[in-house]
Coordinates of N, CA and C and ligand atoms in Angstrom, one line a residue:
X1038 N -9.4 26.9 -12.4 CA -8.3 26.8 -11.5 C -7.4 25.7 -11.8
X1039 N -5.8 26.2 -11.9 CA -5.2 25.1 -12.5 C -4.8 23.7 -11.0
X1040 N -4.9 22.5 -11.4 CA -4.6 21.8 -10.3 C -3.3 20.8 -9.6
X1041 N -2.9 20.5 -9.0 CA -1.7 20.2 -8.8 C -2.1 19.3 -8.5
X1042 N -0.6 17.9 -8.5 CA -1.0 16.9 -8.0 C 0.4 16.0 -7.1
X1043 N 0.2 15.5 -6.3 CA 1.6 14.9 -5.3 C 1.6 13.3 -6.9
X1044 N 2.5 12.8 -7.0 CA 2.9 11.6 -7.9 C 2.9 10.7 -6.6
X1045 N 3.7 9.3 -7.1 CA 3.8 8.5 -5.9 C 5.0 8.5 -5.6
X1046 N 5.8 9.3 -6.0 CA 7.2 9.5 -5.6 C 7.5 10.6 -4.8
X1047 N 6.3 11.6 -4.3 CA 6.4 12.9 -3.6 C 6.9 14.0 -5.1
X1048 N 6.7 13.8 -6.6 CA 7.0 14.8 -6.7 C 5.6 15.8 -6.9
X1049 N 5.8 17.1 -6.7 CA 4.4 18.0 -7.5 C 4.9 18.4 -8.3
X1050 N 3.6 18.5 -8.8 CA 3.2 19.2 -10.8 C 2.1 19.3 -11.3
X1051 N 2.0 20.3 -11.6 CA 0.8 20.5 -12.6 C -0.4 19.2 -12.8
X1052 N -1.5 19.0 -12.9 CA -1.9 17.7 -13.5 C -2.1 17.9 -15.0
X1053 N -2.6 17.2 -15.7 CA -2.5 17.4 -17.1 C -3.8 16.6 -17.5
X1054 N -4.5 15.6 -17.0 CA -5.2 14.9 -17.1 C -6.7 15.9 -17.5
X1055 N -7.4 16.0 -18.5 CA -8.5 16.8 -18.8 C -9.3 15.7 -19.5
X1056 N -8.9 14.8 -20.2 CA -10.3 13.8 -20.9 C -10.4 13.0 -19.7
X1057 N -9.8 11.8 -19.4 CA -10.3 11.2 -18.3 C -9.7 11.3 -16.7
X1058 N -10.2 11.1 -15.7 CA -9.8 11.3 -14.5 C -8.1 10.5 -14.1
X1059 N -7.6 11.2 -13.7 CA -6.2 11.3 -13.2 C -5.7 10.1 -12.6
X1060 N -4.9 9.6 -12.9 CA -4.5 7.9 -11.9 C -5.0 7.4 -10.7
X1061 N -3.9 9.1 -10.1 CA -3.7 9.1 -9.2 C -4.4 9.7 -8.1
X1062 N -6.0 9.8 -9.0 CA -6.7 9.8 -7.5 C -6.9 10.9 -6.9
X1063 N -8.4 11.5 -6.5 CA -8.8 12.7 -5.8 C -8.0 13.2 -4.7
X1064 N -7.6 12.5 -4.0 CA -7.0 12.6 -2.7 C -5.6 12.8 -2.6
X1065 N -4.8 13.2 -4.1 CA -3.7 13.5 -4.3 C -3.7 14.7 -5.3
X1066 N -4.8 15.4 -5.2 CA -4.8 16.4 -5.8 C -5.4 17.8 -5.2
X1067 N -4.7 19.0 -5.3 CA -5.1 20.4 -4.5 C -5.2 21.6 -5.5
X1068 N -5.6 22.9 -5.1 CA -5.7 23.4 -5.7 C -5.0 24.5 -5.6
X1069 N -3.5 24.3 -4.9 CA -2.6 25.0 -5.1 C -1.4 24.5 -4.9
X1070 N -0.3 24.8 -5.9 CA 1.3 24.2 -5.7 C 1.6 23.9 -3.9
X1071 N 1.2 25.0 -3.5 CA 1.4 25.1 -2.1 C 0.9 24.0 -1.3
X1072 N -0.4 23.9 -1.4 CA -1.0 22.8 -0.4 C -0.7 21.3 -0.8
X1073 N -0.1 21.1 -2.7 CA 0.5 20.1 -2.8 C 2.0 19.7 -2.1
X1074 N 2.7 20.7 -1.9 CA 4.1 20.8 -1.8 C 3.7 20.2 -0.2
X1075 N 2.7 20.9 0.6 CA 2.6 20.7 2.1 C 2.2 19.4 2.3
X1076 N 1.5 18.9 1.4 CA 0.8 17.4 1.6 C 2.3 16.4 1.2
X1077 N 2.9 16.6 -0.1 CA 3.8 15.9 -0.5 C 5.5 15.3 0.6
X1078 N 5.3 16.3 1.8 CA 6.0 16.8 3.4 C 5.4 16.4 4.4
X1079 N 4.3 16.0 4.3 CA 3.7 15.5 5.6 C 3.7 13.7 5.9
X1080 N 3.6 13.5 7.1 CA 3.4 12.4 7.7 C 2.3 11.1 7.2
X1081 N 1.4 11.9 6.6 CA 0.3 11.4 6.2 C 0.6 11.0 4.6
X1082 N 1.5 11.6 4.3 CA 1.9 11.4 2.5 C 3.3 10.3 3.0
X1083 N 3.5 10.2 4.0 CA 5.0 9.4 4.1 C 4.3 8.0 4.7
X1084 N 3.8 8.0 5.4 CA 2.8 6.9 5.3 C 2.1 6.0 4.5
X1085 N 1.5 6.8 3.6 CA 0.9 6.2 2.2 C 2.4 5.5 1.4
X1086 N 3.0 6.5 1.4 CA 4.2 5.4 0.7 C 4.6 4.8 1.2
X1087 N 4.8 4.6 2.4 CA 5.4 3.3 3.1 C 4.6 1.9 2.8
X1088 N 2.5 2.2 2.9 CA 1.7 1.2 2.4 C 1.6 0.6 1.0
X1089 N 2.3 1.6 0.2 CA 2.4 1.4 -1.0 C 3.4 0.3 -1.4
X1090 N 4.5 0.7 -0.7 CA 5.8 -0.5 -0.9 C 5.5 -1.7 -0.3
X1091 N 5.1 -1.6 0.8 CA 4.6 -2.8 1.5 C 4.1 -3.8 1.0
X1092 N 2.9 -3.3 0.6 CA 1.7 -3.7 0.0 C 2.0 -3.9 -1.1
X1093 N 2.7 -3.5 -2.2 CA 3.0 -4.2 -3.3 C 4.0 -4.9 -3.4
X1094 N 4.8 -5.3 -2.1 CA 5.9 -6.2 -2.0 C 5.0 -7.7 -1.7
X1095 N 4.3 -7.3 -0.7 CA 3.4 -8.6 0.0 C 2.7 -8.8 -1.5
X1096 N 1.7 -8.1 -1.7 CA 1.4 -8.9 -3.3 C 2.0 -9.6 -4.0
X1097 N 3.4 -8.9 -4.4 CA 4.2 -9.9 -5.2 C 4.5 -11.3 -4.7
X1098 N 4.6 -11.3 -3.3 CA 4.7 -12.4 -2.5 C 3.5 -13.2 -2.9
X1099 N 2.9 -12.9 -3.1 CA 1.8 -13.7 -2.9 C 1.0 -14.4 -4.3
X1100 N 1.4 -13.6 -5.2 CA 0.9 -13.9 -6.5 C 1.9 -15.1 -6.7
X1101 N 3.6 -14.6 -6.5 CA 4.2 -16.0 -7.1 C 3.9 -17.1 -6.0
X1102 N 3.0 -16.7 -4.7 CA 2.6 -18.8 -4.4 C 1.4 -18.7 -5.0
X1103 N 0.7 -18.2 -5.2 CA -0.7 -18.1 -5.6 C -0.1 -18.6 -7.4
X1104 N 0.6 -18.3 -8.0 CA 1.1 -18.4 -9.0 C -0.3 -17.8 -10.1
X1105 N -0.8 -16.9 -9.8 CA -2.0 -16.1 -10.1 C -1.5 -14.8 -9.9
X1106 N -2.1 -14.2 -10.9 CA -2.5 -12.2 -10.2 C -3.4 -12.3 -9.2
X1107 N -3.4 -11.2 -8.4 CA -4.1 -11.4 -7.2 C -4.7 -10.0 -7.0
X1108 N -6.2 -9.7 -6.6 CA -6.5 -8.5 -6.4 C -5.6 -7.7 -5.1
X1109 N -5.4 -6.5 -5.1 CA -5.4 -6.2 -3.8 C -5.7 -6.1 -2.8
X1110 N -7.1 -6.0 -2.4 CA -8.0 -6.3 -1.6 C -7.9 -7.4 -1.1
X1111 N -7.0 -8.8 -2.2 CA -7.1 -10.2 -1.4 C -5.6 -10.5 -0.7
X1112 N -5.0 -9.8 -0.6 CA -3.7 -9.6 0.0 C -3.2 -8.7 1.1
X1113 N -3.1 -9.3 2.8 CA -2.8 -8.3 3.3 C -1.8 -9.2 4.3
X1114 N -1.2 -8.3 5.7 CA -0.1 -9.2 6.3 C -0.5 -9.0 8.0
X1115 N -0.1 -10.4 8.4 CA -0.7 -9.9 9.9 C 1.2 -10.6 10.7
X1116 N 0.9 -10.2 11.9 CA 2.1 -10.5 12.8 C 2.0 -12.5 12.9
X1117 N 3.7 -12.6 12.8 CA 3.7 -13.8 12.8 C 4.1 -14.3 14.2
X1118 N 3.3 -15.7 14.4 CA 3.7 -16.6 15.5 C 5.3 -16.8 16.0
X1119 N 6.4 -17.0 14.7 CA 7.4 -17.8 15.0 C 8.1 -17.3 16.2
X1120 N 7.6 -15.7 16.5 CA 8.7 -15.1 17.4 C 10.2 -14.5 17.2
X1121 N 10.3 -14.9 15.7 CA 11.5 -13.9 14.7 C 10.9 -12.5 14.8
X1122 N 11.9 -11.6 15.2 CA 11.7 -10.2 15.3 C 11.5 -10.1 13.9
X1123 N 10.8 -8.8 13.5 CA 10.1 -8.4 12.4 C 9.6 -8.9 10.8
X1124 N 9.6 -10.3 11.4 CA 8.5 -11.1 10.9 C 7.2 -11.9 10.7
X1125 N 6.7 -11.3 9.4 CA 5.2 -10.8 9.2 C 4.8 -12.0 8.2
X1126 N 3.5 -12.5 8.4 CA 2.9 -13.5 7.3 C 2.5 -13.0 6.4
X1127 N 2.1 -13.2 4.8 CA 1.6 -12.4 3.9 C 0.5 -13.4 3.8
X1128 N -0.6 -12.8 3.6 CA -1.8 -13.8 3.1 C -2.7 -13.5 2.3
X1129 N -2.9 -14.5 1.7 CA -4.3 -14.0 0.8 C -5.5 -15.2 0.4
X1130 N -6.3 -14.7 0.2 CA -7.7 -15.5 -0.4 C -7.6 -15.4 -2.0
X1131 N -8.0 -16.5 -2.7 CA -8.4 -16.9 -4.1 C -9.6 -16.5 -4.4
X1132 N -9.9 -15.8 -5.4 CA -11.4 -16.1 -5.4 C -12.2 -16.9 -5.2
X1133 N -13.5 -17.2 -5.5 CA -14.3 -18.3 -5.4 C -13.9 -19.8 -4.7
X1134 N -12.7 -19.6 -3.6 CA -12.3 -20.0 -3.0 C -12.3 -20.3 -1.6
X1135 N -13.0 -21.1 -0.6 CA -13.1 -20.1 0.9 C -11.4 -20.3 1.6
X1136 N -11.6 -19.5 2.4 CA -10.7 -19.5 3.4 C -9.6 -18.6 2.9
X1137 N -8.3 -18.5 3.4 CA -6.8 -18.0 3.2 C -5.6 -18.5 2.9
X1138 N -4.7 -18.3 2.1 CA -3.3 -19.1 2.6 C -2.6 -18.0 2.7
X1139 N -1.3 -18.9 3.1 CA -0.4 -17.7 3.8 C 0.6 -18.5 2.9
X1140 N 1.1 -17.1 2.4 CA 2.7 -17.2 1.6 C 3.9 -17.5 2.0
X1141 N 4.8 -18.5 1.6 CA 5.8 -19.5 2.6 C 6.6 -18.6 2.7
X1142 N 6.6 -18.1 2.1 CA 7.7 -16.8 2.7 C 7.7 -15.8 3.3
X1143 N 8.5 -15.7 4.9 CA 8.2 -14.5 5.6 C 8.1 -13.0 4.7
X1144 N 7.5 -12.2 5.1 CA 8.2 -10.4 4.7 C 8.7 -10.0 6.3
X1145 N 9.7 -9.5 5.7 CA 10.2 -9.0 7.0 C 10.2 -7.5 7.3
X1146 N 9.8 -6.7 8.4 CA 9.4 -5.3 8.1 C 10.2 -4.5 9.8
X1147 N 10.2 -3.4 9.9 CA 10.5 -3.0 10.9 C 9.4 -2.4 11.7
X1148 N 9.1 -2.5 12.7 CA 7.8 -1.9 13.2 C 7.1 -0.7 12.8
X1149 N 7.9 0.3 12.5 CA 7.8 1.9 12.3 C 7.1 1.3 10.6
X1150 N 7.3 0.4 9.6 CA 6.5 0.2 8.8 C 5.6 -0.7 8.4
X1151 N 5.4 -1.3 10.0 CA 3.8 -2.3 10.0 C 3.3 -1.2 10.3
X1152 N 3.6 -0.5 11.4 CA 2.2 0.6 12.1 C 2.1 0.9 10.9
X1153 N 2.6 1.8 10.1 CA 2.3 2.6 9.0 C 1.4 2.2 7.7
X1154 N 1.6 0.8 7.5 CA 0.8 -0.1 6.7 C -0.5 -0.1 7.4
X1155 N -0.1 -0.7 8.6 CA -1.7 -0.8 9.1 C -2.2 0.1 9.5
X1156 N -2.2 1.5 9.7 CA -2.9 2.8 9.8 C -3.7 3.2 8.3
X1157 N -2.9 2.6 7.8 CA -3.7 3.3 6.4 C -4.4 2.5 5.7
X1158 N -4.3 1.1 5.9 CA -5.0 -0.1 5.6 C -6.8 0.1 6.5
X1159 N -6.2 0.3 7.7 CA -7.4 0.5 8.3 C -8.1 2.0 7.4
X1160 N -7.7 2.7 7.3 CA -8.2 3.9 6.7 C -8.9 3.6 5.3
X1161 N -8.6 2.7 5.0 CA -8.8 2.5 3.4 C -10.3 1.3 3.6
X1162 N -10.2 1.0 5.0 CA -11.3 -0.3 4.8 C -12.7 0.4 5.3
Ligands
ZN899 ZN1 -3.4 14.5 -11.6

């Protein structure tokens, strides 16, 4: 059965991947154009990319104070103290390091894409 796959841009297509397993992951793949097209339209696929942007924005935040690559796992964002509307701390842990720092630079986000980060963040932990 041939298999489809949603991209990270919502497009579907065919997968092509037969020697080793696909980038992009079990959970982005169906076994019909149809149920990719349906997943690629849903709330649940609009979400992931909203975590995806997020999440690799805060990374980047974070690697240039970290002035290191940084796993993803060691990078995430929580609500900030200062009381500036939609401003969020980015933070991360070093390895073999204890504790956290937090990146001097706010990210600034609109609510509708913190919930969305943190729904799927939780989902992923
Ligand atoms: Zn694929």
């Amino acid at each position: 059965m041939a298999k489809f796959h949603v991209t990270r841009s919502g497009k579907t297509e065919p997968c092509g991947a037969t020697v080793r397993a696909c980038p992009l992951g079990g959970a982005n793949h169906f076994g019909s154009l149809e149920e990719a097209v349906a997943y690629s339209l849903s709330p649940t696929f609009a979400k992931r990319e909203v975590y995806t942007r997020v999440q690799s924005e805060a990374r980047r935040m974070a690697e240039n104070a970290a002035g290191r690559k940084l796993a993803a796992d060691n990078v995430w964002i929580e609500s900030s103290s200062s009381g500036v509307q939609g401003e969020y701390q980015v933070r991360y842990t070093v390895p073999k390091e204890e504790g956290f720092h937090i990146a001097q630079l706010p990210l600034f986000l609109d609510r509708d894409e913190f919930e969305d980060w943190e729904s799927v963040k939780e989902e992923r932990n």
